[in-house]
mmCIF file of C-alpha atoms and ligand atoms in Angstrom:
data_model
loop_
_atom_site.group_PDB
_atom_site.id
_atom_site.type_symbol
_atom_site.label_atom_id
_atom_site.label_comp_id
_atom_site.label_asym_id
_atom_site.label_seq_id
_atom_site.Cartn_x
_atom_site.Cartn_y
_atom_site.Cartn_z
ATOM 1 C CA UNK H 210 -13.240 -7.887 11.103
ATOM 2 C CA UNK H 211 -14.265 -6.699 7.614
ATOM 3 C CA UNK H 212 -12.504 -3.715 6.075
ATOM 4 C CA UNK H 213 -14.145 -0.665 4.437
ATOM 5 C CA UNK H 214 -13.176 0.552 1.052
ATOM 6 C CA UNK H 215 -14.626 3.926 0.222
ATOM 7 C CA UNK H 216 -15.507 4.730 -3.430
ATOM 8 C CA UNK H 217 -15.120 8.524 -4.140
ATOM 9 C CA UNK H 218 -16.348 8.496 -7.786
ATOM 10 C CA UNK H 219 -19.309 10.676 -7.024
ATOM 11 C CA UNK H 220 -17.250 13.433 -5.528
ATOM 12 C CA UNK H 221 -15.768 13.642 -9.063
ATOM 13 C CA UNK H 222 -19.313 13.550 -10.518
ATOM 14 C CA UNK H 223 -20.159 16.838 -8.666
ATOM 15 C CA UNK H 224 -16.905 18.370 -9.937
ATOM 16 C CA UNK H 225 -17.515 17.275 -13.499
ATOM 17 C CA UNK H 226 -20.982 18.786 -13.465
ATOM 18 C CA UNK H 227 -19.316 22.238 -13.394
ATOM 19 C CA UNK H 228 -16.048 21.327 -15.056
ATOM 20 C CA UNK H 229 -14.097 23.004 -12.229
ATOM 21 C CA UNK H 230 -11.512 21.647 -9.842
ATOM 22 C CA UNK H 231 -13.712 21.165 -6.854
ATOM 23 C CA UNK H 232 -14.751 19.089 -4.984
ATOM 24 C CA UNK H 233 -11.500 17.210 -5.424
ATOM 25 C CA UNK H 234 -11.918 13.464 -4.966
ATOM 26 C CA UNK H 235 -8.313 13.387 -3.700
ATOM 27 C CA UNK H 236 -9.220 15.653 -0.786
ATOM 28 C CA UNK H 237 -12.395 13.567 -0.157
ATOM 29 C CA UNK H 238 -10.200 10.459 -0.135
ATOM 30 C CA UNK H 239 -7.828 11.936 2.530
ATOM 31 C CA UNK H 240 -10.878 12.795 4.670
ATOM 32 C CA UNK H 241 -12.194 9.307 4.152
ATOM 33 C CA UNK H 242 -8.952 7.973 5.437
ATOM 34 C CA UNK H 243 -9.087 10.204 8.473
ATOM 35 C CA UNK H 244 -12.639 8.749 9.039
ATOM 36 C CA UNK H 245 -11.247 5.198 9.076
ATOM 37 C CA UNK H 246 -11.378 3.930 5.434
ATOM 38 C CA UNK H 247 -9.146 1.036 4.898
ATOM 39 C CA UNK H 248 -8.823 1.676 1.210
ATOM 40 C CA UNK H 249 -10.010 4.070 -1.509
ATOM 41 C CA UNK H 250 -11.646 2.937 -4.720
ATOM 42 C CA UNK H 251 -12.027 4.822 -7.949
ATOM 43 C CA UNK H 252 -13.528 3.670 -11.223
ATOM 44 C CA UNK H 253 -11.752 5.156 -14.212
ATOM 45 C CA UNK H 254 -14.404 4.767 -16.888
ATOM 46 C CA UNK H 255 -13.730 4.722 -20.619
ATOM 47 C CA UNK H 256 -15.852 7.909 -21.067
ATOM 48 C CA UNK H 257 -14.147 9.614 -18.035
ATOM 49 C CA UNK H 258 -17.548 10.792 -16.751
ATOM 50 C CA UNK H 259 -16.339 11.212 -13.234
ATOM 51 C CA UNK H 260 -12.830 10.096 -12.258
ATOM 52 C CA UNK H 261 -10.051 11.469 -14.489
ATOM 53 C CA UNK H 262 -6.551 10.014 -15.129
ATOM 54 C CA UNK H 263 -5.054 12.762 -12.922
ATOM 55 C CA UNK H 264 -7.204 11.786 -9.893
ATOM 56 C CA UNK H 265 -5.774 8.209 -9.999
ATOM 57 C CA UNK H 266 -2.191 9.393 -10.429
ATOM 58 C CA UNK H 267 -2.403 11.886 -7.556
ATOM 59 C CA UNK H 268 -4.179 9.358 -5.380
ATOM 60 C CA UNK H 269 -1.373 6.958 -5.991
ATOM 61 C CA UNK H 270 1.032 9.476 -4.576
ATOM 62 C CA UNK H 271 -0.995 10.712 -1.606
ATOM 63 C CA UNK H 272 -3.044 7.799 -0.169
ATOM 64 C CA UNK H 273 -1.939 6.482 3.158
ATOM 65 C CA UNK H 274 -4.085 3.365 2.715
ATOM 66 C CA UNK H 275 -4.542 1.198 -0.371
ATOM 67 C CA UNK H 276 -5.653 2.282 -3.812
ATOM 68 C CA UNK H 277 -8.227 -0.001 -5.535
ATOM 69 C CA UNK H 278 -8.784 0.760 -9.208
ATOM 70 C CA UNK H 279 -11.993 -0.387 -10.855
ATOM 71 C CA UNK H 280 -11.698 -0.696 -14.606
ATOM 72 C CA UNK H 281 -12.897 -2.489 -17.702
ATOM 73 C CA UNK H 282 -10.739 -5.093 -19.276
ATOM 74 C CA UNK H 283 -9.384 -3.093 -22.134
ATOM 75 C CA UNK H 284 -5.832 -2.592 -23.508
ATOM 76 C CA UNK H 285 -6.010 1.099 -22.619
ATOM 77 C CA UNK H 286 -6.902 0.509 -18.963
ATOM 78 C CA UNK H 287 -4.334 -2.339 -18.582
ATOM 79 C CA UNK H 288 -1.570 -0.055 -19.736
ATOM 80 C CA UNK H 289 -2.813 2.653 -17.429
ATOM 81 C CA UNK H 290 -2.947 0.308 -14.439
ATOM 82 C CA UNK H 291 0.579 -0.960 -15.176
ATOM 83 C CA UNK H 292 1.883 2.587 -15.260
ATOM 84 C CA UNK H 293 0.077 3.787 -12.132
ATOM 85 C CA UNK H 294 0.302 0.582 -10.115
ATOM 86 C CA UNK H 295 -2.695 0.591 -7.742
ATOM 87 C CA UNK H 296 -2.559 -1.917 -4.911
ATOM 88 C CA UNK H 297 -5.459 -3.719 -6.459
ATOM 89 C CA UNK H 298 -7.593 -3.808 -9.650
ATOM 90 C CA UNK H 299 -11.257 -4.784 -9.716
ATOM 91 C CA UNK H 300 -12.278 -5.801 -13.189
ATOM 92 C CA UNK H 301 -15.831 -4.786 -14.010
ATOM 93 C CA UNK H 302 -18.087 -4.896 -17.061
ATOM 94 C CA UNK H 303 -18.702 -1.497 -18.587
ATOM 95 C CA UNK H 304 -21.440 -0.171 -20.799
ATOM 96 C CA UNK H 305 -21.419 3.416 -21.984
ATOM 97 C CA UNK H 306 -25.125 3.897 -21.546
ATOM 98 C CA UNK H 307 -25.296 2.543 -17.981
ATOM 99 C CA UNK H 308 -25.770 4.892 -15.034
ATOM 100 C CA UNK H 309 -23.639 2.603 -12.913
ATOM 101 C CA UNK H 310 -22.231 -0.930 -13.209
ATOM 102 C CA UNK H 311 -25.237 -3.003 -13.694
ATOM 103 C CA UNK H 312 -24.019 -6.510 -12.716
ATOM 104 C CA UNK H 313 -21.135 -8.835 -12.501
ATOM 105 C CA UNK H 314 -18.744 -9.919 -15.235
ATOM 106 C CA UNK H 315 -19.673 -12.818 -17.477
ATOM 107 C CA UNK H 316 -16.439 -14.565 -16.584
ATOM 108 C CA UNK H 317 -17.713 -17.877 -17.916
ATOM 109 C CA UNK H 318 -17.787 -16.429 -21.482
ATOM 110 C CA UNK H 319 -14.678 -14.164 -21.135
ATOM 111 C CA UNK H 320 -12.247 -16.476 -19.394
ATOM 112 C CA UNK H 321 -9.782 -16.296 -22.340
ATOM 113 C CA UNK H 322 -9.839 -12.450 -22.469
ATOM 114 C CA UNK H 323 -9.621 -12.013 -18.665
ATOM 115 C CA UNK H 324 -6.882 -14.499 -18.039
ATOM 116 C CA UNK H 325 -3.956 -12.583 -19.681
ATOM 117 C CA UNK H 326 -4.987 -9.329 -17.821
ATOM 118 C CA UNK H 327 -5.100 -11.121 -14.512
ATOM 119 C CA UNK H 328 -1.734 -12.686 -15.124
ATOM 120 C CA UNK H 329 -0.116 -9.508 -16.294
ATOM 121 C CA UNK H 330 -1.321 -7.431 -13.322
ATOM 122 C CA UNK H 331 -0.640 -10.074 -10.723
ATOM 123 C CA UNK H 332 2.831 -10.667 -12.122
ATOM 124 C CA UNK H 333 3.491 -7.003 -11.189
ATOM 125 C CA UNK H 334 2.172 -7.535 -7.632
ATOM 126 C CA UNK H 335 -1.253 -5.998 -8.229
ATOM 127 C CA UNK H 336 -4.010 -8.081 -6.623
ATOM 128 C CA UNK H 337 -6.782 -8.626 -9.092
ATOM 129 C CA UNK H 338 -10.459 -9.137 -8.108
ATOM 130 C CA UNK H 339 -13.244 -9.978 -10.546
ATOM 131 C CA UNK H 340 -16.670 -8.386 -9.928
ATOM 132 C CA UNK H 341 -19.153 -11.252 -10.163
ATOM 133 C CA UNK H 342 -22.755 -11.990 -9.349
ATOM 134 C CA UNK H 343 -23.251 -14.520 -6.542
ATOM 135 C CA UNK H 344 -23.511 -17.302 -9.104
ATOM 136 C CA UNK H 345 -21.504 -20.489 -8.457
ATOM 137 C CA UNK H 346 -20.611 -20.931 -12.155
ATOM 138 C CA UNK H 347 -19.188 -17.401 -12.343
ATOM 139 C CA UNK H 348 -17.283 -17.885 -9.093
ATOM 140 C CA UNK H 349 -15.726 -21.051 -10.288
ATOM 141 C CA UNK H 350 -14.776 -19.443 -13.535
ATOM 142 C CA UNK H 351 -13.211 -16.540 -11.685
ATOM 143 C CA UNK H 352 -11.037 -19.047 -9.784
ATOM 144 C CA UNK H 353 -9.891 -20.539 -13.058
ATOM 145 C CA UNK H 354 -8.603 -17.202 -14.325
ATOM 146 C CA UNK H 355 -6.142 -17.255 -11.422
ATOM 147 C CA UNK H 356 -7.497 -14.012 -9.878
ATOM 148 C CA UNK H 357 -6.705 -13.825 -6.185
ATOM 149 C CA UNK H 358 -10.055 -12.207 -5.338
ATOM 150 C CA UNK H 359 -13.665 -11.740 -6.244
ATOM 151 C CA UNK H 360 -15.994 -8.954 -5.401
ATOM 152 C CA UNK H 361 -19.524 -10.182 -5.086
ATOM 153 C CA UNK H 362 -22.133 -7.931 -6.584
ATOM 154 C CA UNK H 363 -24.610 -7.040 -3.910
ATOM 155 C CA UNK H 364 -26.817 -4.857 -6.061
ATOM 156 C CA UNK H 365 -29.568 -7.360 -6.665
ATOM 157 C CA UNK H 366 -29.908 -7.909 -2.867
ATOM 158 C CA UNK H 367 -29.957 -4.115 -2.346
ATOM 159 C CA UNK H 368 -32.554 -3.444 -5.004
ATOM 160 C CA UNK H 369 -34.845 -6.312 -3.959
ATOM 161 C CA UNK H 370 -38.447 -5.132 -4.078
ATOM 162 C CA UNK H 371 -39.588 -7.163 -1.084
ATOM 163 C CA UNK H 372 -38.131 -8.428 2.123
ATOM 164 C CA UNK H 373 -38.663 -11.952 0.903
ATOM 165 C CA UNK H 374 -36.665 -11.378 -2.239
ATOM 166 C CA UNK H 375 -33.914 -9.664 -0.250
ATOM 167 C CA UNK H 376 -33.689 -12.767 1.943
ATOM 168 C CA UNK H 377 -33.313 -15.040 -1.046
ATOM 169 C CA UNK H 378 -30.669 -12.730 -2.603
ATOM 170 C CA UNK H 379 -28.873 -12.603 0.770
ATOM 171 C CA UNK H 380 -28.848 -16.467 0.796
ATOM 172 C CA UNK H 381 -27.125 -16.376 -2.672
ATOM 173 C CA UNK H 382 -24.522 -14.009 -1.369
ATOM 174 C CA UNK H 383 -23.934 -16.232 1.613
ATOM 175 C CA UNK H 384 -23.459 -19.299 -0.646
ATOM 176 C CA UNK H 385 -21.183 -17.258 -2.908
ATOM 177 C CA UNK H 386 -18.997 -16.131 -0.049
ATOM 178 C CA UNK H 387 -18.730 -19.725 1.183
ATOM 179 C CA UNK H 388 -17.860 -21.083 -2.250
ATOM 180 C CA UNK H 389 -15.320 -18.359 -2.900
ATOM 181 C CA UNK H 390 -13.541 -19.038 0.382
ATOM 182 C CA UNK H 391 -13.586 -22.789 -0.254
ATOM 183 C CA UNK H 392 -11.866 -22.103 -3.563
ATOM 184 C CA UNK H 393 -9.186 -20.092 -1.738
ATOM 185 C CA UNK H 394 -10.304 -16.733 -3.024
ATOM 186 C CA UNK H 395 -10.260 -13.390 -1.155
ATOM 187 C CA UNK H 396 -14.029 -12.484 -1.095
ATOM 188 C CA UNK H 397 -15.057 -8.735 -1.133
ATOM 189 C CA UNK H 398 -18.479 -7.309 -1.656
ATOM 190 C CA UNK H 399 -20.093 -4.206 -2.890
ATOM 191 C CA UNK H 400 -22.639 -2.189 -4.926
ATOM 192 C CA UNK H 401 -25.806 -0.532 -3.632
ATOM 193 C CA UNK H 402 -24.891 -1.062 0.056
ATOM 194 C CA UNK H 403 -26.252 1.685 2.383
ATOM 195 C CA UNK H 404 -26.739 2.379 6.119
ATOM 196 C CA UNK H 405 -29.930 0.274 6.181
ATOM 197 C CA UNK H 406 -28.930 -2.866 4.215
ATOM 198 C CA UNK H 407 -25.318 -3.481 5.003
ATOM 199 C CA UNK H 408 -25.697 -5.055 8.403
ATOM 200 C CA UNK H 409 -27.155 -8.448 7.335
ATOM 201 C CA UNK H 410 -24.393 -8.807 4.724
ATOM 202 C CA UNK H 411 -21.694 -7.998 7.384
ATOM 203 C CA UNK H 412 -23.378 -10.564 9.668
ATOM 204 C CA UNK H 413 -22.744 -13.281 7.049
ATOM 205 C CA UNK H 414 -19.032 -13.110 7.943
ATOM 206 C CA UNK H 415 -16.250 -14.212 5.581
ATOM 207 C CA UNK H 416 -16.232 -10.977 3.568
ATOM 208 C CA UNK H 417 -12.841 -9.275 3.699
ATOM 209 C CA UNK H 418 -13.707 -5.903 2.329
ATOM 210 C CA UNK H 419 -16.860 -3.877 1.554
ATOM 211 C CA UNK H 420 -16.587 -1.359 -1.261
ATOM 212 C CA UNK H 421 -19.169 1.382 -0.707
ATOM 213 C CA UNK H 422 -19.560 4.623 -2.546
ATOM 214 C CA UNK H 423 -22.874 6.306 -3.373
ATOM 215 C CA UNK H 424 -24.528 6.021 0.094
ATOM 216 C CA UNK H 425 -21.442 7.448 1.873
ATOM 217 C CA UNK H 426 -21.065 10.375 -0.547
ATOM 218 C CA UNK H 427 -24.813 11.052 -0.394
ATOM 219 C CA UNK H 428 -24.749 11.070 3.414
ATOM 220 C CA UNK H 429 -21.612 13.248 3.548
ATOM 221 C CA UNK H 430 -23.421 15.790 1.383
ATOM 222 C CA UNK H 431 -26.279 15.935 3.861
ATOM 223 C CA UNK H 432 -24.491 15.814 7.175
ATOM 224 C CA UNK H 433 -22.106 18.526 5.872
ATOM 225 C CA UNK H 434 -24.794 20.802 4.522
ATOM 226 C CA UNK H 435 -25.617 22.545 7.739
ATOM 227 C CA UNK H 436 -22.074 23.630 8.400
ATOM 228 C CA UNK H 437 -21.507 24.640 4.759
ATOM 229 C CA UNK H 438 -24.461 26.904 4.756
ATOM 230 C CA UNK H 439 -23.711 28.336 8.226
ATOM 231 C CA UNK H 440 -20.195 29.345 7.003
ATOM 232 C CA UNK H 441 -21.564 31.037 3.853
ATOM 233 C CA UNK H 442 -24.367 32.760 5.760
ATOM 234 C CA UNK H 443 -21.805 34.268 8.109
ATOM 235 C CA UNK H 444 -19.913 35.682 5.160
ATOM 236 C CA UNK H 445 -23.021 37.039 3.477
ATOM 237 C CA UNK H 446 -24.398 38.606 6.641
ATOM 238 C CA UNK H 447 -21.197 40.201 7.689
HETATM 239 N N1 PXP D 127 -18.098 -2.254 -6.356
HETATM 240 C C1 PXP D 127 -18.071 -2.167 -7.723
HETATM 241 C C2 PXP D 127 -17.409 -3.166 -8.485
HETATM 242 C C3 PXP D 127 -18.735 -0.987 -8.364
HETATM 243 O O1 PXP D 127 -18.694 -0.863 -9.648
HETATM 244 C C4 PXP D 127 -19.284 0.017 -7.446
HETATM 245 C C5 PXP D 127 -19.816 1.221 -8.135
HETATM 246 O O2 PXP D 127 -18.855 1.956 -8.765
HETATM 247 C C6 PXP D 127 -19.233 -0.168 -6.146
HETATM 248 C C7 PXP D 127 -18.674 -1.304 -5.583
HETATM 249 C C8 PXP D 127 -19.789 0.835 -5.175
HETATM 250 O O3 PXP D 127 -21.179 0.823 -5.352
HETATM 251 P P1 PXP D 127 -22.079 2.006 -4.629
HETATM 252 O O4 PXP D 127 -21.579 3.309 -5.232
HETATM 253 O O5 PXP D 127 -23.451 1.656 -5.018
HETATM 254 O O6 PXP D 127 -21.823 1.877 -3.169
#
Protein backbone atom coordinates (compact mmCIF):
# COMPACT_ATOMS: atom_id res chain seq x y z
CA UNK A 1 0.00 0.00 0.00
CA UNK A 2 1.35 3.43 -0.91
CA UNK A 3 2.04 6.01 1.79
CA UNK A 4 0.94 9.65 1.87
CA UNK A 5 3.33 12.49 2.61
CA UNK A 6 1.57 15.80 3.23
CA UNK A 7 3.31 19.02 2.21
CA UNK A 8 2.31 21.91 4.50
CA UNK A 9 4.21 24.71 2.72
CA UNK A 10 1.08 26.62 1.80
CA UNK A 11 -0.11 26.87 5.39
CA UNK A 12 3.06 28.90 5.82
CA UNK A 13 2.23 30.85 2.65
CA UNK A 14 -0.95 32.14 4.32
CA UNK A 15 0.96 32.99 7.51
CA UNK A 16 3.65 34.87 5.60
CA UNK A 17 1.01 36.88 3.73
CA UNK A 18 0.32 38.68 7.02
CA UNK A 19 3.70 38.22 8.68
CA UNK A 20 2.00 36.87 11.82
CA UNK A 21 2.35 33.56 13.63
CA UNK A 22 -0.76 31.86 12.29
CA UNK A 23 -1.73 29.59 10.74
CA UNK A 24 1.21 27.59 12.04
CA UNK A 25 2.39 24.82 9.68
CA UNK A 26 3.49 22.88 12.76
CA UNK A 27 -0.12 22.73 14.02
CA UNK A 28 -1.29 21.81 10.50
CA UNK A 29 1.29 19.02 10.40
CA UNK A 30 0.03 17.61 13.71
CA UNK A 31 -3.54 17.63 12.35
CA UNK A 32 -2.35 16.00 9.10
CA UNK A 33 -0.79 13.26 11.20
CA UNK A 34 -4.08 12.79 13.05
CA UNK A 35 -5.75 12.51 9.64
CA UNK A 36 -3.40 9.70 8.63
CA UNK A 37 -0.38 11.32 6.98
CA UNK A 38 2.59 8.95 6.89
CA UNK A 39 5.07 11.79 6.67
CA UNK A 40 5.24 15.58 6.52
CA UNK A 41 7.12 17.47 3.81
CA UNK A 42 8.34 21.05 3.87
CA UNK A 43 10.36 22.92 1.27
CA UNK A 44 12.79 25.37 2.83
CA UNK A 45 13.40 27.73 -0.07
CA UNK A 46 16.40 29.98 -0.39
CA UNK A 47 14.12 33.06 -0.31
CA UNK A 48 12.15 31.73 2.72
CA UNK A 49 8.89 32.68 1.00
CA UNK A 50 6.83 30.23 3.06
CA UNK A 51 8.54 27.73 5.36
CA UNK A 52 11.02 29.28 7.83
CA UNK A 53 14.03 27.67 9.52
CA UNK A 54 12.07 27.66 12.81
CA UNK A 55 9.28 25.58 11.26
CA UNK A 56 11.66 22.81 10.25
CA UNK A 57 13.39 22.80 13.63
CA UNK A 58 10.10 22.65 15.57
CA UNK A 59 8.69 19.97 13.23
CA UNK A 60 11.80 17.90 13.88
CA UNK A 61 10.95 17.97 17.59
CA UNK A 62 7.20 17.46 17.36
CA UNK A 63 6.42 15.11 14.46
CA UNK A 64 5.25 11.63 15.30
CA UNK A 65 5.81 10.47 11.72
CA UNK A 66 8.71 11.26 9.37
CA UNK A 67 10.08 14.65 8.33
CA UNK A 68 10.94 14.99 4.64
CA UNK A 69 12.87 18.16 3.81
CA UNK A 70 12.79 19.45 0.24
CA UNK A 71 15.73 21.67 -0.59
CA UNK A 72 18.07 22.88 -3.29
CA UNK A 73 21.57 21.47 -3.48
CA UNK A 74 23.40 24.40 -1.88
CA UNK A 75 26.03 24.57 0.84
CA UNK A 76 23.66 26.52 3.12
CA UNK A 77 20.90 23.92 2.81
CA UNK A 78 23.27 21.00 3.26
CA UNK A 79 24.59 22.49 6.51
CA UNK A 80 21.04 23.14 7.70
CA UNK A 81 19.94 19.57 6.91
CA UNK A 82 22.95 18.11 8.69
CA UNK A 83 22.06 20.18 11.76
CA UNK A 84 18.32 19.46 11.80
CA UNK A 85 18.58 15.86 10.60
CA UNK A 86 15.27 15.20 8.81
CA UNK A 87 14.45 11.56 8.09
CA UNK A 88 14.78 12.23 4.40
CA UNK A 89 15.85 14.95 2.02
CA UNK A 90 14.41 15.46 -1.46
CA UNK A 91 16.78 17.48 -3.63
CA UNK A 92 14.91 19.75 -6.03
CA UNK A 93 15.86 22.41 -8.56
CA UNK A 94 15.04 25.93 -7.41
CA UNK A 95 14.59 29.16 -9.33
CA UNK A 96 13.80 32.37 -7.47
CA UNK A 97 11.23 33.56 -10.00
CA UNK A 98 9.23 30.33 -10.12
CA UNK A 99 5.84 30.03 -8.40
CA UNK A 100 6.54 26.39 -7.59
CA UNK A 101 9.09 23.74 -8.54
CA UNK A 102 8.81 23.58 -12.31
CA UNK A 103 10.30 20.22 -13.14
CA UNK A 104 12.80 17.59 -12.18
CA UNK A 105 16.52 18.02 -11.56
CA UNK A 106 18.91 17.82 -14.49
CA UNK A 107 20.83 15.03 -12.78
CA UNK A 108 22.60 14.12 -16.02
CA UNK A 109 24.43 17.45 -16.02
CA UNK A 110 24.79 17.79 -12.24
CA UNK A 111 25.99 14.37 -11.21
CA UNK A 112 29.31 15.74 -9.92
CA UNK A 113 27.60 18.39 -7.77
CA UNK A 114 24.88 16.06 -6.49
CA UNK A 115 27.04 13.09 -5.55
CA UNK A 116 28.90 14.67 -2.58
CA UNK A 117 25.61 15.98 -1.11
CA UNK A 118 23.96 12.57 -1.49
CA UNK A 119 26.96 10.86 0.13
CA UNK A 120 27.22 13.34 3.00
CA UNK A 121 23.52 13.11 3.90
CA UNK A 122 23.24 9.35 3.50
CA UNK A 123 26.41 8.84 5.61
CA UNK A 124 24.40 10.50 8.40
CA UNK A 125 21.48 8.11 7.91
CA UNK A 126 19.31 10.61 6.01
CA UNK A 127 17.58 8.99 3.02
CA UNK A 128 18.09 11.09 -0.11
CA UNK A 129 15.71 11.22 -3.03
CA UNK A 130 16.22 13.14 -6.26
CA UNK A 131 13.21 14.83 -7.83
CA UNK A 132 13.31 13.80 -11.49
CA UNK A 133 11.11 13.85 -14.55
CA UNK A 134 10.01 10.41 -15.76
CA UNK A 135 12.96 10.35 -18.17
CA UNK A 136 15.02 7.13 -18.30
CA UNK A 137 18.32 8.99 -18.70
CA UNK A 138 17.64 11.11 -15.60
CA UNK A 139 16.55 8.08 -13.57
CA UNK A 140 19.71 6.19 -14.54
CA UNK A 141 21.82 9.23 -13.63
CA UNK A 142 20.01 9.43 -10.27
CA UNK A 143 20.99 5.83 -9.62
CA UNK A 144 24.64 6.63 -10.37
CA UNK A 145 24.69 9.35 -7.68
CA UNK A 146 24.03 6.66 -5.06
CA UNK A 147 20.74 8.22 -3.90
CA UNK A 148 18.45 5.63 -2.34
CA UNK A 149 15.30 7.12 -3.85
CA UNK A 150 13.77 9.17 -6.62
CA UNK A 151 10.61 11.22 -6.58
CA UNK A 152 9.04 11.21 -10.01
CA UNK A 153 7.68 14.59 -11.09
CA UNK A 154 4.01 14.10 -11.92
CA UNK A 155 3.38 17.75 -12.86
CA UNK A 156 3.39 17.28 -16.62
CA UNK A 157 0.78 14.52 -16.31
CA UNK A 158 -1.33 16.68 -13.97
CA UNK A 159 -1.15 19.73 -16.25
CA UNK A 160 -1.83 17.81 -19.49
CA UNK A 161 -4.29 19.80 -21.61
CA UNK A 162 -6.06 16.74 -23.04
CA UNK A 163 -6.97 13.24 -21.84
CA UNK A 164 -4.77 11.82 -24.60
CA UNK A 165 -1.73 13.77 -23.42
CA UNK A 166 -2.47 12.74 -19.83
CA UNK A 167 -2.46 9.10 -20.96
CA UNK A 168 0.90 9.44 -22.65
CA UNK A 169 2.37 11.25 -19.61
CA UNK A 170 0.96 8.52 -17.37
CA UNK A 171 2.68 5.90 -19.54
CA UNK A 172 6.00 7.76 -19.03
CA UNK A 173 5.44 7.72 -15.27
CA UNK A 174 4.67 3.99 -15.40
CA UNK A 175 7.89 3.30 -17.32
CA UNK A 176 9.83 5.52 -14.91
CA UNK A 177 8.48 3.66 -11.89
CA UNK A 178 9.40 0.34 -13.46
CA UNK A 179 12.91 1.46 -14.36
CA UNK A 180 13.50 2.98 -10.93
CA UNK A 181 12.47 -0.23 -9.22
CA UNK A 182 14.58 -2.36 -11.56
CA UNK A 183 17.55 -0.18 -10.59
CA UNK A 184 16.80 -0.84 -6.91
CA UNK A 185 15.58 2.66 -6.13
CA UNK A 186 12.74 3.60 -3.80
CA UNK A 187 10.24 5.35 -6.08
CA UNK A 188 8.07 8.19 -4.77
CA UNK A 189 5.93 10.59 -6.79
CA UNK A 190 4.48 14.05 -6.51
CA UNK A 191 3.61 17.51 -7.78
CA UNK A 192 0.24 18.69 -8.99
CA UNK A 193 -1.67 15.66 -7.73
CA UNK A 194 -5.24 16.31 -6.65
CA UNK A 195 -8.47 14.50 -5.76
CA UNK A 196 -9.29 13.91 -9.44
CA UNK A 197 -5.97 12.91 -10.99
CA UNK A 198 -4.28 10.83 -8.28
CA UNK A 199 -6.17 7.55 -8.74
CA UNK A 200 -4.66 6.49 -12.12
CA UNK A 201 -1.17 7.09 -10.70
CA UNK A 202 -1.92 5.04 -7.58
CA UNK A 203 -3.27 2.29 -9.85
CA UNK A 204 0.13 1.97 -11.55
CA UNK A 205 1.47 0.36 -8.36
CA UNK A 206 5.11 0.37 -7.31
CA UNK A 207 5.13 3.93 -5.90
CA UNK A 208 6.08 3.93 -2.22
CA UNK A 209 5.01 7.43 -1.27
CA UNK A 210 2.94 10.24 -2.76
CA UNK A 211 3.90 13.76 -1.71
CA UNK A 212 0.90 16.04 -2.02
CA UNK A 213 0.50 19.61 -0.83
CA UNK A 214 -1.47 22.28 -2.64
CA UNK A 215 -4.65 20.30 -3.31
CA UNK A 216 -4.89 19.10 0.30
CA UNK A 217 -4.32 22.58 1.76
CA UNK A 218 -6.80 24.09 -0.74
CA UNK A 219 -9.44 21.54 0.20
CA UNK A 220 -8.79 21.95 3.93
CA UNK A 221 -9.43 25.66 3.52
CA UNK A 222 -12.81 25.00 1.92
CA UNK A 223 -14.06 22.12 4.04
CA UNK A 224 -13.08 24.07 7.16
CA UNK A 225 -14.62 27.39 6.04
CA UNK A 226 -18.17 26.70 7.16
CA UNK A 227 -17.18 25.90 10.73
CA UNK A 228 -14.76 28.81 10.95
CA UNK A 229 -17.47 31.28 9.87
CA UNK A 230 -20.09 29.71 12.14
CA UNK A 231 -17.81 30.11 15.16
CA UNK A 232 -17.05 33.77 14.36
CA UNK A 233 -20.73 34.51 13.61
CA UNK A 234 -21.65 33.18 17.05
CA UNK A 235 -19.17 35.58 18.67
CA UNK A 236 -20.31 38.56 16.62
CA UNK A 237 -24.03 37.93 17.19
CA UNK A 238 -23.76 37.28 20.88
N1 LIG B 1 7.12 17.04 -4.56
C1 LIG B 1 8.01 18.02 -4.80
C2 LIG B 1 9.42 17.66 -5.07
C3 LIG B 1 7.61 19.38 -4.78
O1 LIG B 1 8.50 20.35 -5.03
C4 LIG B 1 6.27 19.68 -4.44
C5 LIG B 1 5.84 21.12 -4.34
O2 LIG B 1 6.50 21.74 -3.29
C6 LIG B 1 5.39 18.62 -4.19
C7 LIG B 1 5.82 17.32 -4.27
C8 LIG B 1 3.95 18.87 -3.85
O3 LIG B 1 3.34 19.44 -4.95
P1 LIG B 1 1.84 19.98 -4.83
O4 LIG B 1 1.87 21.11 -3.84
O5 LIG B 1 1.52 20.40 -6.21
O6 LIG B 1 1.00 18.83 -4.33
